[in-house]
Amino acid sequence: MSNRHSKLLLIIITIFCVFFMAITYIDSTVLEPVRIYTNYILVPIQKGINSLGTSIAAGISENLHLHEVYDENERLRLRIDELTAENSRLRSETLELERLRELYELDQTYGEYPAVAARVISRDSQKYFNVFRVDKGLADGITKDMNVIGGGGLIGIVVEAGANYATVRTIIDDESNVYAMSQYSSDTCLVKGSIESYDTGKIIISNIDKNAVFNDGDAVITSNLSTKYLPGILIGYASDISINSQHLTKSGLLIPAADFSDIQEVLIITKLKTETGIIDAQDAAG
């Protein structure tokens, strides 16, 4: 468009605006129809724009809120993970403290026997601790035939010692035999290991004299008859004692004082039975 045409259009628009301003000044009712028709057209458009703006604003606000909620949830999840880990650590430390307290009490009970604490590092069976290894060995003064206690009573005996480890066979193992006696009457018996029997939480007691005073619930301890086990160590408690069919001896079951499904720390008594001078040559089982 040429400059001349542009100037002409500008003059026309200016005259038009001045004209309407003059009319309005004279009488504002003159433009009432124009205002009415203008509102008729513009109001719906304005409403639509307002509605669109409100929807967009709401969408933006909701999106920001969702991001805030997501961030907050992520922070809470991380915090929950932290608290869960902390709770697990505290529970582990509490359980370890309880086990160490039990070992301490056991050490006090058998204070006449020097002992070294050891931690279990492996075991031969996934079901029970019938044979396992600990983190103490020859370098710590541990040798074969040393007694092992824990969990309230007798665990077993060291059957092998390396430089920095020792292997322990427990009283529930099929190859284990322990000469024992009733703490109440001193009548003797043989505690025989049995993995199959321990499925019921008990092992076997046999070789009880038919006239012996041996009752259910009696505490059973190691006896002086053993060449390997020190005397007076709690093994467990008698159960289901009865006379055998031949009526020559009694037998039954024993509930071990220790839990052989979960052993983590033990005490190894560093004094051998041979060092006590209390040995019965008739003992062949240990």
Tab-separated table of C-alpha atoms in Angstrom:
chain	number	residue	atom	x	y	z
A	1	MET	CA	0.000	0.000	0.000
A	2	SER	CA	1.376	3.464	-0.944
A	3	ASN	CA	2.071	6.179	1.608
A	4	ARG	CA	-0.742	8.268	0.146
A	5	HIS	CA	-3.320	5.527	0.675
A	6	SER	CA	-2.049	4.878	4.186
A	7	LYS	CA	-2.376	8.543	5.133
A	8	LEU	CA	-5.892	8.622	3.692
A	9	LEU	CA	-6.956	5.544	5.706
A	10	LEU	CA	-5.511	7.032	8.872
A	11	ILE	CA	-7.426	10.279	8.307
A	12	ILE	CA	-10.700	8.381	7.760
A	13	ILE	CA	-10.252	6.316	10.944
A	14	THR	CA	-9.400	9.419	12.921
A	15	ILE	CA	-12.467	11.241	11.659
A	16	PHE	CA	-14.600	8.184	12.460
A	17	CYS	CA	-13.300	8.007	16.038
A	18	VAL	CA	-13.727	11.746	16.611
A	19	PHE	CA	-17.238	11.525	15.256
A	20	PHE	CA	-18.246	8.788	17.690
A	21	MET	CA	-16.543	10.561	20.556
A	22	ALA	CA	-18.491	13.655	19.795
A	23	ILE	CA	-21.740	11.778	19.612
A	24	THR	CA	-20.979	10.086	22.903
A	25	TYR	CA	-20.211	13.390	24.502
A	26	ILE	CA	-23.460	14.796	23.253
A	27	ASP	CA	-25.594	11.785	24.158
A	28	SER	CA	-24.204	8.471	25.380
A	29	THR	CA	-27.424	6.687	24.440
A	30	VAL	CA	-26.530	7.050	20.785
A	31	LEU	CA	-23.939	4.256	21.024
A	32	GLU	CA	-26.144	2.003	23.127
A	33	PRO	CA	-27.104	-0.254	20.171
A	34	VAL	CA	-23.463	-0.512	19.138
A	35	ARG	CA	-22.476	-1.453	22.697
A	36	ILE	CA	-25.288	-4.007	22.869
A	37	TYR	CA	-24.267	-5.716	19.633
A	38	THR	CA	-20.619	-5.547	20.571
A	39	ASN	CA	-21.335	-7.200	23.932
A	40	TYR	CA	-23.450	-9.807	22.175
A	41	ILE	CA	-20.424	-10.798	20.113
A	42	LEU	CA	-17.620	-10.232	22.588
A	43	VAL	CA	-19.100	-11.628	25.827
A	44	PRO	CA	-19.272	-15.290	24.640
A	45	ILE	CA	-15.760	-14.933	23.266
A	46	GLN	CA	-14.586	-13.465	26.560
A	47	LYS	CA	-16.280	-16.277	28.486
A	48	GLY	CA	-14.624	-18.854	26.268
A	49	ILE	CA	-11.251	-17.210	26.722
A	50	ASN	CA	-11.780	-17.013	30.495
A	51	SER	CA	-12.853	-20.664	30.607
A	52	LEU	CA	-9.872	-21.700	28.520
A	53	GLY	CA	-7.558	-19.654	30.698
A	54	THR	CA	-9.057	-21.158	33.846
A	55	SER	CA	-8.665	-24.697	32.468
A	56	ILE	CA	-5.080	-24.039	31.439
A	57	ALA	CA	-4.310	-22.494	34.823
A	58	ALA	CA	-5.963	-25.431	36.594
A	59	GLY	CA	-4.020	-27.892	34.450
A	60	ILE	CA	-0.755	-26.145	35.190
A	61	SER	CA	-1.599	-26.007	38.895
A	62	GLU	CA	-2.575	-29.691	38.950
A	63	ASN	CA	0.577	-30.653	37.076
A	64	LEU	CA	2.704	-28.695	39.543
A	65	HIS	CA	0.804	-30.327	42.425
A	66	LEU	CA	1.380	-33.791	40.957
A	67	HIS	CA	5.091	-33.084	40.660
A	68	GLU	CA	5.126	-31.884	44.262
A	69	VAL	CA	3.256	-35.016	45.401
A	70	TYR	CA	5.633	-37.236	43.421
A	71	ASP	CA	8.672	-35.504	44.911
A	72	GLU	CA	7.181	-35.770	48.393
A	73	ASN	CA	6.397	-39.465	47.874
A	74	GLU	CA	9.945	-40.046	46.685
A	75	ARG	CA	11.325	-38.306	49.770
A	76	LEU	CA	9.021	-40.361	52.000
A	77	ARG	CA	10.017	-43.599	50.254
A	78	LEU	CA	13.693	-42.830	50.751
A	79	ARG	CA	13.010	-41.956	54.385
A	80	ILE	CA	11.076	-45.209	54.880
A	81	ASP	CA	13.996	-47.143	53.354
A	82	GLU	CA	16.375	-45.359	55.725
A	83	LEU	CA	14.170	-46.085	58.736
A	84	THR	CA	13.717	-49.728	57.669
A	85	ALA	CA	17.479	-50.173	57.357
A	86	GLU	CA	18.012	-48.440	60.689
A	87	ASN	CA	15.354	-50.599	62.354
A	88	SER	CA	16.919	-53.736	60.903
A	89	ARG	CA	20.350	-52.676	62.144
A	90	LEU	CA	19.037	-51.911	65.633
A	91	ARG	CA	17.151	-55.201	65.774
A	92	SER	CA	20.273	-57.074	64.674
A	93	GLU	CA	22.332	-55.297	67.320
A	94	THR	CA	19.672	-56.013	69.962
A	95	LEU	CA	19.609	-59.721	69.107
A	96	GLU	CA	23.392	-59.846	69.121
A	97	LEU	CA	23.431	-58.117	72.497
A	98	GLU	CA	20.982	-60.681	73.864
A	99	ARG	CA	23.122	-63.551	72.559
A	100	LEU	CA	26.268	-62.033	74.035
A	101	ARG	CA	24.476	-61.539	77.339
A	102	GLU	CA	23.522	-65.235	77.310
A	103	LEU	CA	27.140	-66.149	76.628
A	104	TYR	CA	28.257	-63.895	79.458
A	105	GLU	CA	25.785	-65.523	81.851
A	106	LEU	CA	26.925	-68.952	80.678
A	107	ASP	CA	30.539	-67.932	81.177
A	108	GLN	CA	29.664	-66.869	84.716
A	109	THR	CA	27.859	-70.163	85.352
A	110	TYR	CA	30.935	-72.151	84.356
A	111	GLY	CA	33.411	-69.587	85.607
A	112	GLU	CA	35.803	-72.296	86.811
A	113	TYR	CA	36.502	-73.118	83.150
A	114	PRO	CA	38.506	-70.607	81.051
A	115	ALA	CA	36.801	-69.916	77.732
A	116	VAL	CA	37.222	-68.088	74.419
A	117	ALA	CA	34.293	-66.607	72.501
A	118	ALA	CA	34.000	-67.584	68.834
A	119	ARG	CA	31.677	-66.757	65.959
A	120	VAL	CA	30.196	-69.343	63.588
A	121	ILE	CA	31.489	-68.863	60.032
A	122	SER	CA	30.029	-71.897	58.225
A	123	ARG	CA	28.104	-75.129	58.715
A	124	ASP	CA	27.786	-78.453	56.916
A	125	SER	CA	24.002	-78.643	56.910
A	126	GLN	CA	21.413	-76.056	55.940
A	127	LYS	CA	18.846	-77.523	58.319
A	128	TYR	CA	20.590	-77.790	61.685
A	129	PHE	CA	23.937	-76.910	63.199
A	130	ASN	CA	25.146	-80.484	63.649
A	131	VAL	CA	28.665	-79.715	62.343
A	132	PHE	CA	29.972	-76.159	61.944
A	133	ARG	CA	33.121	-74.060	61.904
A	134	VAL	CA	34.122	-71.070	64.024
A	135	ASP	CA	36.600	-68.233	63.530
A	136	LYS	CA	39.034	-69.320	66.261
A	137	GLY	CA	41.754	-71.945	65.938
A	138	LEU	CA	45.244	-72.984	66.953
A	139	ALA	CA	46.428	-69.372	66.897
A	140	ASP	CA	43.864	-68.654	69.630
A	141	GLY	CA	44.781	-71.663	71.760
A	142	ILE	CA	41.965	-73.884	70.438
A	143	THR	CA	42.715	-77.599	70.100
A	144	LYS	CA	40.840	-80.811	69.407
A	145	ASP	CA	38.519	-82.177	72.138
A	146	MET	CA	37.780	-78.798	73.725
A	147	ASN	CA	34.181	-78.463	74.928
A	148	VAL	CA	31.881	-75.935	73.283
A	149	ILE	CA	28.960	-74.289	75.099
A	150	GLY	CA	26.317	-71.757	74.178
A	151	GLY	CA	22.598	-71.073	74.173
A	152	GLY	CA	22.257	-72.155	77.803
A	153	GLY	CA	24.179	-75.397	77.730
A	154	LEU	CA	26.440	-77.874	75.961
A	155	ILE	CA	26.831	-77.417	72.200
A	156	GLY	CA	29.425	-80.069	71.365
A	157	ILE	CA	33.148	-80.618	71.026
A	158	VAL	CA	35.998	-79.471	68.773
A	159	VAL	CA	36.899	-82.294	66.363
A	160	GLU	CA	39.430	-80.393	64.267
A	161	ALA	CA	41.490	-77.235	64.707
A	162	GLY	CA	43.283	-75.268	61.999
A	163	ALA	CA	45.400	-72.160	62.300
A	164	ASN	CA	42.445	-69.766	62.297
A	165	TYR	CA	39.381	-72.015	62.489
A	166	ALA	CA	37.950	-74.961	64.365
A	167	THR	CA	35.321	-77.560	63.458
A	168	VAL	CA	32.671	-78.395	66.052
A	169	ARG	CA	30.515	-81.539	66.151
A	170	THR	CA	27.372	-80.892	68.150
A	171	ILE	CA	25.484	-83.220	70.455
A	172	ILE	CA	22.659	-83.658	67.933
A	173	ASP	CA	24.957	-85.124	65.258
A	174	ASP	CA	24.478	-88.834	64.534
A	175	GLU	CA	28.101	-89.537	65.511
A	176	SER	CA	27.834	-87.828	68.894
A	177	ASN	CA	27.670	-89.730	72.195
A	178	VAL	CA	27.879	-88.027	75.583
A	179	TYR	CA	27.991	-89.764	78.944
A	180	ALA	CA	25.652	-87.848	81.230
A	181	MET	CA	23.674	-88.075	84.455
A	182	SER	CA	20.601	-86.745	86.184
A	183	GLN	CA	21.497	-83.650	88.153
A	184	TYR	CA	18.911	-84.683	90.728
A	185	SER	CA	19.906	-88.309	91.371
A	186	SER	CA	23.331	-88.592	89.680
A	187	ASP	CA	22.084	-91.733	87.908
A	188	THR	CA	23.903	-92.063	84.588
A	189	CYS	CA	22.771	-92.278	80.992
A	190	LEU	CA	24.060	-91.935	77.442
A	191	VAL	CA	22.920	-88.987	75.316
A	192	LYS	CA	22.906	-90.105	71.697
A	193	GLY	CA	22.792	-87.613	68.813
A	194	SER	CA	20.158	-88.051	66.121
A	195	ILE	CA	19.362	-85.564	63.370
A	196	GLU	CA	16.160	-87.440	62.565
A	197	SER	CA	15.022	-87.332	66.167
A	198	TYR	CA	15.887	-83.639	66.457
A	199	ASP	CA	13.152	-82.904	63.915
A	200	THR	CA	10.908	-83.141	66.982
A	201	GLY	CA	13.258	-80.922	68.998
A	202	LYS	CA	14.589	-83.874	71.008
A	203	ILE	CA	17.454	-86.374	70.917
A	204	ILE	CA	17.860	-89.808	72.495
A	205	ILE	CA	18.664	-90.853	76.084
A	206	SER	CA	19.535	-94.493	76.678
A	207	ASN	CA	21.453	-96.846	79.004
A	208	ILE	CA	19.544	-95.775	82.115
A	209	ASP	CA	19.439	-98.420	84.827
A	210	LYS	CA	15.937	-99.792	85.305
A	211	ASN	CA	16.063	-98.886	89.014
A	212	ALA	CA	17.467	-95.407	88.430
A	213	VAL	CA	15.597	-92.353	89.656
A	214	PHE	CA	15.271	-90.596	86.338
A	215	ASN	CA	12.137	-88.553	85.777
A	216	ASP	CA	10.728	-86.359	83.054
A	217	GLY	CA	11.930	-82.802	83.488
A	218	ASP	CA	15.160	-83.750	85.282
A	219	ALA	CA	18.152	-81.646	84.258
A	220	VAL	CA	20.726	-83.799	82.484
A	221	ILE	CA	24.404	-82.798	82.816
A	222	THR	CA	27.732	-84.180	81.654
A	223	SER	CA	29.176	-86.814	83.982
A	224	ASN	CA	32.653	-87.691	85.218
A	225	LEU	CA	32.581	-90.862	83.072
A	226	SER	CA	33.480	-88.937	79.950
A	227	THR	CA	37.089	-88.729	78.789
A	228	LYS	CA	36.342	-85.661	76.677
A	229	TYR	CA	33.453	-83.731	78.215
A	230	LEU	CA	34.039	-81.728	81.369
A	231	PRO	CA	31.644	-82.635	84.225
A	232	GLY	CA	28.623	-80.607	85.306
A	233	ILE	CA	27.693	-78.922	82.023
A	234	LEU	CA	23.948	-78.753	81.353
A	235	ILE	CA	22.927	-80.759	78.286
A	236	GLY	CA	19.147	-80.529	78.502
A	237	TYR	CA	16.055	-81.957	80.158
A	238	ALA	CA	14.717	-85.528	80.280
A	239	SER	CA	11.451	-86.369	78.535
A	240	ASP	CA	9.339	-89.489	77.877
A	241	ILE	CA	11.417	-91.749	80.156
A	242	SER	CA	10.167	-95.339	80.206
A	243	ILE	CA	11.364	-98.910	80.809
A	244	ASN	CA	12.399	-100.794	77.678
A	245	SER	CA	10.506	-103.849	76.530
A	246	GLN	CA	13.212	-106.173	77.914
A	247	HIS	CA	12.743	-104.500	81.325
A	248	LEU	CA	16.511	-104.229	81.751
A	249	THR	CA	17.032	-100.513	81.177
A	250	LYS	CA	15.181	-97.257	80.737
A	251	SER	CA	15.365	-94.873	77.817
A	252	GLY	CA	13.685	-91.748	76.556
A	253	LEU	CA	14.344	-88.406	74.993
A	254	LEU	CA	16.202	-85.251	75.893
A	255	ILE	CA	15.246	-81.656	75.113
A	256	PRO	CA	18.575	-79.848	74.532
A	257	ALA	CA	19.184	-76.617	76.395
A	258	ALA	CA	20.632	-75.045	73.223
A	259	ASP	CA	18.772	-74.298	70.004
A	260	PHE	CA	20.580	-76.099	67.161
A	261	SER	CA	18.579	-74.388	64.443
A	262	ASP	CA	20.305	-71.062	65.127
A	263	ILE	CA	23.829	-70.820	66.532
A	264	GLN	CA	25.869	-67.681	65.875
A	265	GLU	CA	28.279	-67.326	68.787
A	266	VAL	CA	29.710	-69.921	71.178
A	267	LEU	CA	32.183	-70.246	74.030
A	268	ILE	CA	35.035	-72.718	73.658
A	269	ILE	CA	36.335	-73.954	77.002
A	270	THR	CA	40.108	-73.972	76.669
A	271	LYS	CA	40.651	-76.533	79.421
A	272	LEU	CA	40.690	-80.156	78.282
A	273	LYS	CA	39.151	-82.983	80.275
A	274	THR	CA	42.567	-84.685	80.355
A	275	GLU	CA	43.891	-81.681	82.267
A	276	THR	CA	41.411	-82.121	85.116
A	277	GLY	CA	42.695	-85.522	86.293
A	278	ILE	CA	39.066	-86.775	86.325
A	279	ILE	CA	38.983	-89.592	83.774
A	280	ASP	CA	37.208	-92.917	83.760
A	281	ALA	CA	39.006	-95.466	81.600
A	282	GLN	CA	35.750	-97.267	80.853
A	283	ASP	CA	34.501	-94.378	78.709
A	284	ALA	CA	34.624	-95.120	74.988
A	285	ALA	CA	31.979	-92.753	73.702
A	286	GLY	CA	33.239	-89.382	74.927
